[in-house]
Amino acid sequence: MESIVHRTVEVNGIKMHVAEKGEGPVVLFLHGFPELWYSWRHQILHLSSLGYRAVAPDLRGYGDSDAPAPITAYTCFHLLGDIVALIDSLGVDKVFLVGHDWGAILGWYLCLFRPDRVKAYVCLSVPFRPFLGRNPQQKTVDMFRALYGEDYYICRFQEPGKMEAELGRVDTGYLMKNILTTRHSGPPIFPKGEYGTGFNPHTPDILPSWLTQQDLDYFVTKFKKSGFTGGLNYYRNLNLNWELTAAWTGVGIENVPVKFIIGSVDLVYNSQGMKEYIHNGGFKKDVPSLEEVVVQEGVGHFNNQEAAHDVANHIHHFINKFWKRERREMESIKHSMVEVNGIKMHVAEKGEGPVVLFLHGFPELWYSWRHQILALSSRGYRAVAPDLRGYGDTEAPVPESSYTCFHLVGDIVALIDSLGVEKVFLVGHDWGAIIGWYLCMFRPDRINAYVSLSVPFRPFLGRNPQHKTVDCFRALYGDDYYICRFQETGKTEAAMACVDTAYLLNNIFTSRKTDMSGPPVFPKAGHGTGFNPHSSPTLPSWLSQQDLHYYVTKFQKTGFTGGLSYYRNLNLNWELTASWTGMGIENVPVKFITGGDDLMYTSPGTKEYVHNGGFKKDVPTLEEVVVLEGVAHFSNQEAAKNVSNHIYHFLKKFGP
């Protein structure tokens, strides 16, 4: 339990406490009433041990998350907004979702309103009805009142202050034990003026084996501090939710695969008409994407705690089907070796159709485009991504002078020839973007359209006839600037070799360094703070341990000399390209994408150049500029889906 990481994130105007553990695809757990992230402690440990990143928040009004005062701050849209913002904060587009009790209701809302954010949903205890199968003739609380009377717990919970006062007269430890250990199959009744028998008329003196005193103490400590108002406010918005969701009357869940798990002695399962709804077709009618229903014999309402191991296994077996599918997609990418320009080049590709050629940067590989390869190939394109000269499984010539812009462009033209096409759609990032600009300048006849990530036309190609490229950087930033330090053949490699390769790559990939925090500096005789002075051992959500391992394995084999040689030819490129002084890009349609926190975008003068006419002057064919707010340099990985969509929407303008 100590290995679970706790932090606070800003979401939707509140501070939310989040517990998490593991690396890999995100599994997001949403708890119910009266629970906390802690209800998922067993599933967090189990799923994280199987290669998932398990994340469980305290929901709005619970535990260590903020609890806004207004009752109306707990509508389904407030709660759903919290969850979508939390998913955004995790840096992923989609999650595997698991919900119990009120968390299950929120899960249904997320699948209903934002199915694009959910890969698959495992719902515990609460089926689609009665909370979301909206009856247009009768509000939700009114329906429960008609069925069970005024003393039904949901009806009693509507009384602000009164319910809290009654609960306050009962010992919190007894109250929590009463609710968590319930085996009550009849409707929970709270006679007015007293707490009543509530959920469990036979509260045991001895805790069940699945709920230790330490567990109970955790819940008690948190609810003594926060009270129950936050959780009760969820119920107090049921009728308002009914009003707000009128536009979705009759809409079910069609686009998210669903598994439903419930205990046979769960009070929800035994409520009026529920078994018939679940098993006789009503549930499947409302949720056509329902794939499995599991009834756990002898298990009560809090099955995520009572039958923790069984629930964890059910979750894993269901979501693992979809993760395996993702891995199979990666495995479907074809790899080959191609003879180009006197070297053997490793190429990854997938799909049929017009060719989209992806060029990576430093210190990257074809693998940096893994998301775009899958996205574009699924949309009718042939996505091709090489390891550039000196990288990965492509050959790395020894002479430093074998890495001029003409060598690099020569490789790409030969690669295009080998693909059997006259023209390609081109996408480049970092050094790949620089090569892309050279290609558009030297051989525009081979490019249909160009999407450049991170690096605009200047400062590498807007050739200053008075000052060589490296000399300009040295004058601006000094000898310790990373590009200047990279000029030191052998010395830079030796300094990097003193640093663990995994740390070095993590340091660079996770950089949020901007010009405001100073340029990337490598003091002599050491790697220095480099790109990211606050490098965390915890990987960001968009870079899994498996991803990092791939890069580490390749760079441990090849070293960094090949990639560093690109920088060591900057001044020679300046000399060789004198004939193109003053030339811009006039014959290739261009789209430019950068992160708002990209160190290139935030370097001196770049924003002004990009937005105030300089870029458009150098590149008259520039059609679009996109700034991805909150995204740093490696946007093709950090904001993969967004970048893929931007590429696709630009390329499709030019037809098949």
PDB file of C-alpha atoms in Angstrom, residues 174-380:
ATOM      1  CA  TYR A 174     -20.740   1.958  13.685  1.00  0.00           C
ATOM      2  CA  LEU A 175     -22.305   3.816  10.764  1.00  0.00           C
ATOM      3  CA  MET A 176     -19.552   2.784   8.329  1.00  0.00           C
ATOM      4  CA  LYS A 177     -19.579  -0.813   9.560  1.00  0.00           C
ATOM      5  CA  ASN A 178     -23.385  -0.877   9.291  1.00  0.00           C
ATOM      6  CA  ILE A 179     -23.323   0.183   5.648  1.00  0.00           C
ATOM      7  CA  LEU A 180     -20.231  -1.677   4.421  1.00  0.00           C
ATOM      8  CA  THR A 181     -21.251  -5.039   5.908  1.00  0.00           C
ATOM      9  CA  THR A 182     -24.863  -4.963   4.739  1.00  0.00           C
ATOM     10  CA  ARG A 183     -26.457  -8.158   3.484  1.00  0.00           C
ATOM     11  CA  HIS A 184     -29.884  -6.476   3.521  1.00  0.00           C
ATOM     12  CA  SER A 185     -32.005  -7.584   0.577  1.00  0.00           C
ATOM     13  CA  GLY A 186     -35.004  -5.381   1.313  1.00  0.00           C
ATOM     14  CA  PRO A 187     -35.144  -1.637   0.614  1.00  0.00           C
ATOM     15  CA  PRO A 188     -33.032   0.403   3.086  1.00  0.00           C
ATOM     16  CA  ILE A 189     -35.478   2.309   5.313  1.00  0.00           C
ATOM     17  CA  PHE A 190     -34.656   5.272   7.603  1.00  0.00           C
ATOM     18  CA  PRO A 191     -37.670   6.167   9.790  1.00  0.00           C
ATOM     19  CA  LYS A 192     -37.805   9.901  10.414  1.00  0.00           C
ATOM     20  CA  GLY A 193     -36.134  11.169  13.556  1.00  0.00           C
ATOM     21  CA  GLU A 194     -33.618   8.360  13.828  1.00  0.00           C
ATOM     22  CA  TYR A 195     -30.903   6.656  11.844  1.00  0.00           C
ATOM     23  CA  GLY A 196     -32.983   3.487  11.933  1.00  0.00           C
ATOM     24  CA  THR A 197     -31.877   0.012  10.928  1.00  0.00           C
ATOM     25  CA  GLY A 198     -30.623   1.551   7.731  1.00  0.00           C
ATOM     26  CA  PHE A 199     -28.741  -0.699   5.378  1.00  0.00           C
ATOM     27  CA  ASN A 200     -27.921  -3.485   7.797  1.00  0.00           C
ATOM     28  CA  PRO A 201     -30.284  -4.389  10.643  1.00  0.00           C
ATOM     29  CA  HIS A 202     -27.866  -7.078  11.779  1.00  0.00           C
ATOM     30  CA  THR A 203     -24.590  -5.177  12.037  1.00  0.00           C
ATOM     31  CA  PRO A 204     -21.973  -7.718  13.207  1.00  0.00           C
ATOM     32  CA  ASP A 205     -19.833  -7.072  16.247  1.00  0.00           C
ATOM     33  CA  ILE A 206     -16.904  -8.776  14.548  1.00  0.00           C
ATOM     34  CA  LEU A 207     -15.730  -7.397  11.221  1.00  0.00           C
ATOM     35  CA  PRO A 208     -15.832  -9.744   8.202  1.00  0.00           C
ATOM     36  CA  SER A 209     -12.486 -11.067   6.970  1.00  0.00           C
ATOM     37  CA  TRP A 210     -12.402  -8.680   3.997  1.00  0.00           C
ATOM     38  CA  LEU A 211     -12.719  -5.550   6.152  1.00  0.00           C
ATOM     39  CA  THR A 212      -9.946  -5.129   8.725  1.00  0.00           C
ATOM     40  CA  GLN A 213     -10.010  -2.712  11.627  1.00  0.00           C
ATOM     41  CA  GLN A 214      -7.269  -0.776   9.821  1.00  0.00           C
ATOM     42  CA  ASP A 215      -9.504  -0.509   6.742  1.00  0.00           C
ATOM     43  CA  LEU A 216     -12.460   0.668   8.792  1.00  0.00           C
ATOM     44  CA  ASP A 217     -10.288   3.169  10.647  1.00  0.00           C
ATOM     45  CA  TYR A 218      -9.175   4.711   7.346  1.00  0.00           C
ATOM     46  CA  PHE A 219     -12.772   5.311   6.245  1.00  0.00           C
ATOM     47  CA  VAL A 220     -13.781   6.582   9.687  1.00  0.00           C
ATOM     48  CA  THR A 221     -10.883   9.035   9.890  1.00  0.00           C
ATOM     49  CA  LYS A 222     -11.710  10.574   6.522  1.00  0.00           C
ATOM     50  CA  PHE A 223     -15.488  10.800   7.059  1.00  0.00           C
ATOM     51  CA  LYS A 224     -15.076  12.257  10.550  1.00  0.00           C
ATOM     52  CA  LYS A 225     -13.101  15.023   8.891  1.00  0.00           C
ATOM     53  CA  SER A 226     -15.278  15.610   5.819  1.00  0.00           C
ATOM     54  CA  GLY A 227     -18.703  14.524   6.984  1.00  0.00           C
ATOM     55  CA  PHE A 228     -21.244  12.990   4.598  1.00  0.00           C
ATOM     56  CA  THR A 229     -22.720  16.113   2.979  1.00  0.00           C
ATOM     57  CA  GLY A 230     -20.615  15.838  -0.186  1.00  0.00           C
ATOM     58  CA  GLY A 231     -21.776  12.303  -0.875  1.00  0.00           C
ATOM     59  CA  LEU A 232     -25.394  13.047   0.074  1.00  0.00           C
ATOM     60  CA  ASN A 233     -25.435  15.930  -2.398  1.00  0.00           C
ATOM     61  CA  TYR A 234     -25.088  13.427  -5.241  1.00  0.00           C
ATOM     62  CA  TYR A 235     -28.530  12.048  -4.287  1.00  0.00           C
ATOM     63  CA  ARG A 236     -29.935  15.559  -3.849  1.00  0.00           C
ATOM     64  CA  ASN A 237     -29.307  16.265  -7.522  1.00  0.00           C
ATOM     65  CA  LEU A 238     -31.100  13.216  -8.895  1.00  0.00           C
ATOM     66  CA  ASN A 239     -34.198  15.183  -9.877  1.00  0.00           C
ATOM     67  CA  LEU A 240     -32.092  18.041 -11.252  1.00  0.00           C
ATOM     68  CA  ASN A 241     -30.086  15.505 -13.277  1.00  0.00           C
ATOM     69  CA  TRP A 242     -33.407  14.226 -14.636  1.00  0.00           C
ATOM     70  CA  GLU A 243     -34.213  17.749 -15.805  1.00  0.00           C
ATOM     71  CA  LEU A 244     -30.765  18.435 -17.247  1.00  0.00           C
ATOM     72  CA  THR A 245     -30.557  15.214 -19.256  1.00  0.00           C
ATOM     73  CA  ALA A 246     -33.877  15.524 -21.080  1.00  0.00           C
ATOM     74  CA  ALA A 247     -32.065  15.692 -24.414  1.00  0.00           C
ATOM     75  CA  TRP A 248     -30.809  12.116 -23.909  1.00  0.00           C
ATOM     76  CA  THR A 249     -34.189  10.490 -23.220  1.00  0.00           C
ATOM     77  CA  GLY A 250     -34.196   7.017 -24.760  1.00  0.00           C
ATOM     78  CA  VAL A 251     -30.482   7.031 -25.619  1.00  0.00           C
ATOM     79  CA  GLY A 252     -28.494   3.967 -24.560  1.00  0.00           C
ATOM     80  CA  ILE A 253     -24.868   2.846 -24.605  1.00  0.00           C
ATOM     81  CA  GLU A 254     -23.737   1.629 -28.020  1.00  0.00           C
ATOM     82  CA  ASN A 255     -20.096   2.532 -28.509  1.00  0.00           C
ATOM     83  CA  VAL A 256     -18.358   1.280 -25.353  1.00  0.00           C
ATOM     84  CA  PRO A 257     -17.844  -2.436 -24.603  1.00  0.00           C
ATOM     85  CA  VAL A 258     -19.382  -3.182 -21.176  1.00  0.00           C
ATOM     86  CA  LYS A 259     -19.057  -5.872 -18.507  1.00  0.00           C
ATOM     87  CA  PHE A 260     -21.420  -5.871 -15.520  1.00  0.00           C
ATOM     88  CA  ILE A 261     -20.625  -7.495 -12.157  1.00  0.00           C
ATOM     89  CA  ILE A 262     -23.020  -7.721  -9.194  1.00  0.00           C
ATOM     90  CA  GLY A 263     -23.360  -9.718  -5.974  1.00  0.00           C
ATOM     91  CA  SER A 264     -26.337 -12.033  -5.591  1.00  0.00           C
ATOM     92  CA  VAL A 265     -27.206 -10.498  -2.209  1.00  0.00           C
ATOM     93  CA  ASP A 266     -26.581  -6.926  -3.372  1.00  0.00           C
ATOM     94  CA  LEU A 267     -29.547  -4.757  -2.367  1.00  0.00           C
ATOM     95  CA  VAL A 268     -29.608  -3.318  -5.913  1.00  0.00           C
ATOM     96  CA  TYR A 269     -29.814  -6.783  -7.497  1.00  0.00           C
ATOM     97  CA  ASN A 270     -32.666  -7.712  -5.172  1.00  0.00           C
ATOM     98  CA  SER A 271     -34.647  -4.501  -5.653  1.00  0.00           C
ATOM     99  CA  GLN A 272     -37.996  -4.549  -7.419  1.00  0.00           C
ATOM    100  CA  GLY A 273     -37.780  -5.769 -11.051  1.00  0.00           C
ATOM    101  CA  MET A 274     -33.970  -5.627 -11.208  1.00  0.00           C
ATOM    102  CA  LYS A 275     -33.227  -9.308 -11.855  1.00  0.00           C
ATOM    103  CA  GLU A 276     -35.785  -9.352 -14.657  1.00  0.00           C
ATOM    104  CA  TYR A 277     -34.278  -6.192 -16.174  1.00  0.00           C
ATOM    105  CA  ILE A 278     -30.751  -7.586 -16.050  1.00  0.00           C
ATOM    106  CA  HIS A 279     -31.470 -11.085 -17.339  1.00  0.00           C
ATOM    107  CA  ASN A 280     -34.563 -10.803 -19.553  1.00  0.00           C
ATOM    108  CA  GLY A 281     -33.345  -8.400 -22.223  1.00  0.00           C
ATOM    109  CA  GLY A 282     -34.052  -4.939 -20.850  1.00  0.00           C
ATOM    110  CA  PHE A 283     -30.430  -4.277 -19.886  1.00  0.00           C
ATOM    111  CA  LYS A 284     -29.126  -5.484 -23.238  1.00  0.00           C
ATOM    112  CA  LYS A 285     -31.695  -3.342 -25.044  1.00  0.00           C
ATOM    113  CA  ASP A 286     -30.503  -0.214 -23.217  1.00  0.00           C
ATOM    114  CA  VAL A 287     -26.845  -1.206 -23.565  1.00  0.00           C
ATOM    115  CA  PRO A 288     -26.376  -3.009 -26.903  1.00  0.00           C
ATOM    116  CA  SER A 289     -22.606  -3.062 -26.253  1.00  0.00           C
ATOM    117  CA  LEU A 290     -23.085  -5.136 -23.063  1.00  0.00           C
ATOM    118  CA  GLU A 291     -20.825  -8.177 -23.469  1.00  0.00           C
ATOM    119  CA  GLU A 292     -20.904  -9.936 -20.099  1.00  0.00           C
ATOM    120  CA  VAL A 293     -23.004 -10.159 -16.935  1.00  0.00           C
ATOM    121  CA  VAL A 294     -21.477 -11.781 -13.848  1.00  0.00           C
ATOM    122  CA  VAL A 295     -23.462 -12.573 -10.683  1.00  0.00           C
ATOM    123  CA  GLN A 296     -21.220 -13.377  -7.714  1.00  0.00           C
ATOM    124  CA  GLU A 297     -23.046 -15.841  -5.481  1.00  0.00           C
ATOM    125  CA  GLY A 298     -23.243 -14.903  -1.807  1.00  0.00           C
ATOM    126  CA  VAL A 299     -21.595 -11.504  -2.329  1.00  0.00           C
ATOM    127  CA  GLY A 300     -23.131  -8.226  -1.141  1.00  0.00           C
ATOM    128  CA  HIS A 301     -23.128  -4.664  -2.421  1.00  0.00           C
ATOM    129  CA  PHE A 302     -19.472  -3.765  -1.804  1.00  0.00           C
ATOM    130  CA  ASN A 303     -18.152  -6.544  -4.016  1.00  0.00           C
ATOM    131  CA  ASN A 304     -14.988  -4.613  -4.925  1.00  0.00           C
ATOM    132  CA  GLN A 305     -13.946  -5.104  -1.287  1.00  0.00           C
ATOM    133  CA  GLU A 306     -15.768  -8.283  -0.253  1.00  0.00           C
ATOM    134  CA  ALA A 307     -14.746 -10.285  -3.343  1.00  0.00           C
ATOM    135  CA  ALA A 308     -11.707  -8.183  -4.178  1.00  0.00           C
ATOM    136  CA  HIS A 309      -9.564 -10.827  -5.894  1.00  0.00           C
ATOM    137  CA  ASP A 310     -12.445 -12.176  -7.958  1.00  0.00           C
ATOM    138  CA  VAL A 311     -13.468  -8.673  -9.060  1.00  0.00           C
ATOM    139  CA  ALA A 312      -9.856  -7.782  -9.924  1.00  0.00           C
ATOM    140  CA  ASN A 313      -9.564 -10.903 -12.087  1.00  0.00           C
ATOM    141  CA  HIS A 314     -12.852 -10.167 -13.849  1.00  0.00           C
ATOM    142  CA  ILE A 315     -11.684  -6.629 -14.602  1.00  0.00           C
ATOM    143  CA  HIS A 316      -8.332  -7.840 -15.907  1.00  0.00           C
ATOM    144  CA  HIS A 317      -9.742 -10.589 -18.121  1.00  0.00           C
ATOM    145  CA  PHE A 318     -12.172  -8.142 -19.726  1.00  0.00           C
ATOM    146  CA  ILE A 319      -9.917  -5.158 -20.361  1.00  0.00           C
ATOM    147  CA  ASN A 320      -6.946  -7.320 -21.315  1.00  0.00           C
ATOM    148  CA  LYS A 321      -8.834  -8.340 -24.473  1.00  0.00           C
ATOM    149  CA  PHE A 322      -8.699  -4.770 -25.671  1.00  0.00           C
ATOM    150  CA  TRP A 323      -5.106  -4.171 -24.614  1.00  0.00           C
ATOM    151  CA  LYS A 324      -4.081  -7.317 -26.493  1.00  0.00           C
ATOM    152  CA  ARG A 325      -5.839  -5.889 -29.526  1.00  0.00           C
ATOM    153  CA  GLU A 326      -3.761  -2.698 -29.213  1.00  0.00           C
ATOM    154  CA  ARG A 327      -0.578  -4.734 -28.936  1.00  0.00           C
ATOM    155  CA  ARG A 328      -1.572  -6.795 -31.974  1.00  0.00           C
ATOM    156  CA  GLU A 329      -1.937  -3.560 -33.932  1.00  0.00           C
ATOM    157  CA  MET A 330       1.646  -2.640 -33.040  1.00  0.00           C
ATOM    158  CA  GLU A 331       2.779  -6.117 -34.019  1.00  0.00           C
ATOM    159  CA  SER A 332       1.032  -5.702 -37.392  1.00  0.00           C
ATOM    160  CA  ILE A 333       3.468  -2.932 -38.366  1.00  0.00           C
ATOM    161  CA  LYS A 334       5.825  -4.353 -41.010  1.00  0.00           C
ATOM    162  CA  HIS A 335       9.585  -3.909 -40.781  1.00  0.00           C
ATOM    163  CA  SER A 336      12.066  -4.106 -43.636  1.00  0.00           C
ATOM    164  CA  MET A 337      15.588  -3.077 -44.669  1.00  0.00           C
ATOM    165  CA  VAL A 338      15.976  -0.912 -47.766  1.00  0.00           C
ATOM    166  CA  GLU A 339      19.139   0.016 -49.682  1.00  0.00           C
ATOM    167  CA  VAL A 340      19.199   3.814 -49.976  1.00  0.00           C
ATOM    168  CA  ASN A 341      22.012   6.149 -50.913  1.00  0.00           C
ATOM    169  CA  GLY A 342      24.767   3.674 -50.058  1.00  0.00           C
ATOM    170  CA  ILE A 343      23.379   2.573 -46.650  1.00  0.00           C
ATOM    171  CA  LYS A 344      20.853   0.037 -45.334  1.00  0.00           C
ATOM    172  CA  MET A 345      17.845   1.782 -43.818  1.00  0.00           C
ATOM    173  CA  HIS A 346      15.335   0.220 -41.437  1.00  0.00           C
ATOM    174  CA  VAL A 347      11.729   1.101 -42.336  1.00  0.00           C
ATOM    175  CA  ALA A 348       8.476   0.513 -40.444  1.00  0.00           C
ATOM    176  CA  GLU A 349       5.190   0.732 -42.315  1.00  0.00           C
ATOM    177  CA  LYS A 350       1.527  -0.164 -42.261  1.00  0.00           C
ATOM    178  CA  GLY A 351      -1.462   0.352 -44.524  1.00  0.00           C
ATOM    179  CA  GLU A 352      -2.344   0.869 -48.170  1.00  0.00           C
ATOM    180  CA  GLY A 353      -2.975   4.102 -50.054  1.00  0.00           C
ATOM    181  CA  PRO A 354      -1.181   7.418 -50.526  1.00  0.00           C
ATOM    182  CA  VAL A 355       2.171   7.402 -48.735  1.00  0.00           C
ATOM    183  CA  VAL A 356       2.636   9.460 -45.577  1.00  0.00           C
ATOM    184  CA  LEU A 357       6.339   9.582 -44.756  1.00  0.00           C
ATOM    185  CA  PHE A 358       7.284  10.321 -41.127  1.00  0.00           C
ATOM    186  CA  LEU A 359      10.752  11.633 -40.198  1.00  0.00           C
ATOM    187  CA  HIS A 360      11.795  11.503 -36.538  1.00  0.00           C
ATOM    188  CA  GLY A 361      14.091  13.748 -34.506  1.00  0.00           C
ATOM    189  CA  PHE A 362      16.731  13.511 -31.778  1.00  0.00           C
ATOM    190  CA  PRO A 363      16.990  11.305 -29.773  1.00  0.00           C
ATOM    191  CA  GLU A 364      14.200   9.299 -31.344  1.00  0.00           C
ATOM    192  CA  LEU A 365      13.419   6.466 -33.739  1.00  0.00           C
ATOM    193  CA  TRP A 366      10.655   5.352 -36.115  1.00  0.00           C
ATOM    194  CA  TYR A 367       8.910   4.319 -32.884  1.00  0.00           C
ATOM    195  CA  SER A 368       8.138   7.963 -32.083  1.00  0.00           C
ATOM    196  CA  TRP A 369       5.482   7.763 -34.808  1.00  0.00           C
ATOM    197  CA  ARG A 370       3.846   4.542 -33.560  1.00  0.00           C
ATOM    198  CA  HIS A 371       0.529   6.268 -32.797  1.00  0.00           C
ATOM    199  CA  GLN A 372       0.420   8.152 -36.088  1.00  0.00           C
ATOM    200  CA  ILE A 373       1.282   5.012 -38.067  1.00  0.00           C
ATOM    201  CA  LEU A 374      -1.733   3.214 -36.606  1.00  0.00           C
ATOM    202  CA  ALA A 375      -4.025   6.247 -36.917  1.00  0.00           C
ATOM    203  CA  LEU A 376      -3.169   7.140 -40.522  1.00  0.00           C
ATOM    204  CA  SER A 377      -3.027   3.556 -41.778  1.00  0.00           C
ATOM    205  CA  SER A 378      -6.541   2.999 -40.399  1.00  0.00           C
ATOM    206  CA  ARG A 379      -7.742   5.975 -42.461  1.00  0.00           C
ATOM    207  CA  GLY A 380      -6.605   4.798 -45.873  1.00  0.00           C
TER     208      GLY A 380
END
